[in-house]
Coordinates of C-alpha atoms in Angstrom, one line a residue:
M1 CA 0.0 0.0 0.0
A2 CA 1.2 3.5 -0.7
G3 CA 0.3 7.1 -0.4
Y4 CA -0.9 9.5 -3.0
Q5 CA 2.6 9.8 -4.4
A6 CA 2.5 6.2 -5.6
L7 CA 1.5 6.9 -9.2
A8 CA 4.4 9.3 -9.8
A9 CA 6.7 6.9 -7.9
V10 CA 5.8 4.0 -10.3
G11 CA 6.7 6.2 -13.3
R12 CA 10.0 7.2 -11.6
S13 CA 10.7 3.5 -10.8
I14 CA 10.2 2.4 -14.4
V15 CA 12.4 5.2 -15.8
A16 CA 15.1 4.5 -13.2
L17 CA 15.1 0.8 -14.1
L18 CA 15.4 1.6 -17.8
K19 CA 18.2 4.1 -17.3
L20 CA 20.2 1.7 -15.1
R21 CA 19.9 -1.2 -17.5
F22 CA 20.6 1.0 -20.6
E23 CA 23.9 2.0 -18.9
E24 CA 24.8 -1.6 -18.2
E25 CA 23.8 -2.9 -21.7
L26 CA 25.5 0.0 -23.7
P27 CA 28.6 1.0 -21.7
G28 CA 30.5 3.7 -23.5
L29 CA 28.2 3.6 -26.4
R30 CA 25.5 6.0 -27.7
R31 CA 22.5 5.1 -25.6
P32 CA 19.1 6.6 -25.1
S33 CA 18.0 8.4 -22.0
A34 CA 14.8 7.2 -20.4
V35 CA 12.2 9.9 -19.5
L36 CA 8.7 10.1 -18.0
V37 CA 6.7 12.4 -20.2
G38 CA 3.3 14.1 -20.4
T39 CA 1.1 15.1 -23.2
G40 CA 2.8 18.4 -23.8
D41 CA 6.2 16.8 -24.2
L42 CA 5.0 14.8 -27.3
G43 CA 4.6 17.9 -29.3
T44 CA 8.1 19.4 -28.6
V45 CA 10.4 16.5 -29.3
D46 CA 14.1 17.3 -29.8
T47 CA 13.6 21.1 -29.5
P48 CA 15.7 23.2 -27.0
G49 CA 14.6 22.5 -23.5
A50 CA 12.3 19.7 -24.4
A51 CA 12.0 16.6 -22.2
I52 CA 12.5 14.3 -25.1
Q53 CA 15.9 14.7 -26.7
F54 CA 17.3 12.3 -29.3
P55 CA 18.1 9.5 -28.5
A56 CA 15.4 8.7 -25.9
V57 CA 12.9 6.1 -24.7
S58 CA 9.8 7.8 -23.3
V59 CA 7.3 6.4 -20.8
Y60 CA 3.9 8.1 -21.1
C61 CA 0.9 7.3 -18.9
Y62 CA -2.1 7.8 -21.1
R63 CA -4.8 6.3 -18.9
L64 CA -5.6 5.2 -15.3
S65 CA -8.2 2.5 -14.5
V66 CA -9.5 0.8 -11.5
D67 CA -8.3 -2.8 -11.1
R68 CA -11.6 -4.7 -11.0
E69 CA -10.0 -8.0 -10.1
T70 CA -8.8 -6.8 -6.7
R71 CA -11.2 -4.0 -5.8
A72 CA -13.8 -6.2 -4.1
G73 CA -11.1 -7.8 -1.9
W74 CA -9.6 -4.5 -0.8
S75 CA -13.1 -3.1 -0.1
A76 CA -13.7 -6.0 2.3
V77 CA -10.4 -5.2 4.0
A78 CA -11.4 -1.5 4.2
G79 CA -14.7 -2.6 5.9
A80 CA -12.7 -4.4 8.5
D81 CA -10.0 -1.8 9.4
G82 CA -11.6 1.5 8.3
V83 CA -8.9 2.4 5.8
P84 CA -10.2 2.9 2.2
R85 CA -8.0 1.6 -0.6
L86 CA -8.3 2.0 -4.4
P87 CA -6.3 -0.4 -6.6
L88 CA -5.3 1.2 -9.9
R89 CA -3.7 0.3 -13.2
M90 CA -1.4 2.7 -15.0
H91 CA -1.6 2.3 -18.8
L92 CA 1.6 3.3 -20.4
L93 CA 3.0 3.8 -23.9
V94 CA 6.8 3.2 -24.3
S95 CA 8.3 4.9 -27.3
A96 CA 11.7 5.3 -28.8
W97 CA 13.0 8.6 -30.3
D98 CA 15.9 9.0 -32.7
G99 CA 16.6 10.4 -36.1
N100 CA 17.2 6.9 -37.4
V101 CA 14.4 4.3 -37.4
E102 CA 16.9 1.4 -37.0
F103 CA 18.1 2.9 -33.7
E104 CA 14.5 3.4 -32.6
L105 CA 13.8 -0.2 -33.1
E106 CA 16.9 -1.2 -31.3
Y107 CA 16.0 1.0 -28.3
L108 CA 12.5 -0.4 -28.2
G109 CA 13.9 -3.9 -28.3
L110 CA 16.2 -3.1 -25.4
A111 CA 13.3 -1.6 -23.4
V112 CA 11.3 -4.8 -24.0
R113 CA 14.2 -6.8 -22.8
V114 CA 14.5 -4.9 -19.6
L115 CA 10.8 -4.9 -18.8
E116 CA 10.4 -8.6 -19.6
S117 CA 13.4 -9.5 -17.6
E118 CA 12.3 -7.6 -14.5
P119 CA 8.5 -7.4 -14.7
V120 CA 8.1 -7.0 -10.9
L121 CA 9.3 -3.9 -9.2
T122 CA 9.8 -4.4 -5.5
G123 CA 12.2 -3.3 -2.7
P124 CA 15.0 -1.1 -4.0
L125 CA 13.5 -1.0 -7.5
L126 CA 10.5 1.0 -6.2
H127 CA 11.2 4.8 -5.9
P128 CA 11.1 5.8 -2.2
S129 CA 8.8 8.7 -2.9
G130 CA 5.9 6.2 -3.0
Q131 CA 5.9 5.6 0.8
W132 CA 5.9 1.8 0.1
R133 CA 5.5 -0.8 2.8
P134 CA 7.6 -4.0 3.1
G135 CA 6.3 -6.5 0.6
D136 CA 4.8 -4.0 -1.8
S137 CA 5.3 -4.7 -5.5
I138 CA 4.2 -3.5 -8.9
Q139 CA 3.9 -5.7 -12.0
V140 CA 4.7 -4.2 -15.4
V141 CA 3.3 -6.3 -18.2
P142 CA 2.3 -5.8 -21.9
D143 CA -1.1 -4.3 -22.2
E144 CA -3.8 -5.2 -24.8
L145 CA -4.4 -2.2 -27.0
A146 CA -5.9 -2.4 -30.4
L147 CA -4.3 -0.5 -33.3
D148 CA -7.5 1.5 -33.7
S149 CA -7.3 2.6 -30.1
M150 CA -3.7 3.5 -30.4
S151 CA -4.4 5.6 -33.5
E152 CA -7.3 7.3 -31.7
A153 CA -5.0 8.1 -28.8
F154 CA -2.5 9.9 -31.0
Q155 CA -5.3 11.8 -32.8
A156 CA -6.5 13.0 -29.5
L157 CA -3.0 14.1 -28.6
T158 CA -2.6 16.0 -31.8
A159 CA 0.8 14.3 -32.2
E160 CA 2.1 12.3 -35.1
F161 CA 1.6 8.5 -34.8
R162 CA 4.6 6.9 -33.1
L163 CA 5.6 3.3 -32.9
C164 CA 5.1 2.3 -29.3
L165 CA 4.6 -0.6 -26.9
P166 CA 1.6 -0.6 -24.6
Y167 CA 2.3 -1.7 -21.0
V168 CA 0.3 -1.7 -17.8
A169 CA 1.6 -1.3 -14.3
R170 CA -0.6 -3.1 -11.7
V171 CA -1.7 -2.9 -9.0
V172 CA -0.9 0.6 -7.7
L173 CA -2.8 0.6 -4.4
I174 CA -3.6 4.1 -3.1
E175 CA -4.4 4.1 0.6
G176 CA -6.9 6.6 2.0
R177 CA -7.1 8.2 5.4
P178 CA -8.6 6.0 8.2
A179 CA -12.3 6.5 8.9
V180 CA -12.8 8.9 11.9
E181 CA -14.6 7.3 14.8
G182 CA -17.8 9.1 15.9
E183 CA -18.8 9.7 19.4
R184 CA -20.1 6.8 21.3
V185 CA -23.9 6.6 21.0
A186 CA -24.4 4.3 24.0
T187 CA -23.6 7.2 26.4
V188 CA -26.2 9.5 24.9
L189 CA -28.8 6.8 24.9
A190 CA -28.2 6.1 28.6
E191 CA -28.6 9.7 29.5
M192 CA -31.8 10.0 27.5
A193 CA -33.2 6.8 29.3
Q194 CA -32.6 8.4 32.7
K195 CA -34.5 11.6 31.7
V196 CA -37.5 9.6 30.4
T197 CA -37.8 7.3 33.5
P198 CA -40.5 8.7 35.9

């Protein structure tokens, strides 16, 4: 379980893992940077001050959804301890950026290799800003996204279509504040009973 920073922490964790493995795989060679990007960054690629500078691999969260498979179970736990929890899935697009399409394909292949080799982020692989508890983990796996849906996503972004890999990070569990206990009703009722008694 994590605090409200968990979503950002998952993005940071994935980017940090990619950076680390890129450095190990391509020592001393031209290698891409890994960056977490937003919608605005996709329209300013490789311009002065832009987040995405060639060569790069970007991680873009285009959607959040509730994890239906685990929500009922966590609702039951919340009913018992009074702490609400919402399990979320982060839907990601991983893209490579370079002036050469062959390099882009290589970088995408390398990103797949990293994410498939280490699909579970736990312990030191989780960015500390997420306020993680011992045993917390995030699974990063390929997502099912139809070509039509991907094309529509890029049309909505007003960005040129980009070859990308859809991934989903699950389950990001956001923990709410514990329920506040109200005043004891039994005391009030006892006082009322004494007043009513003749």
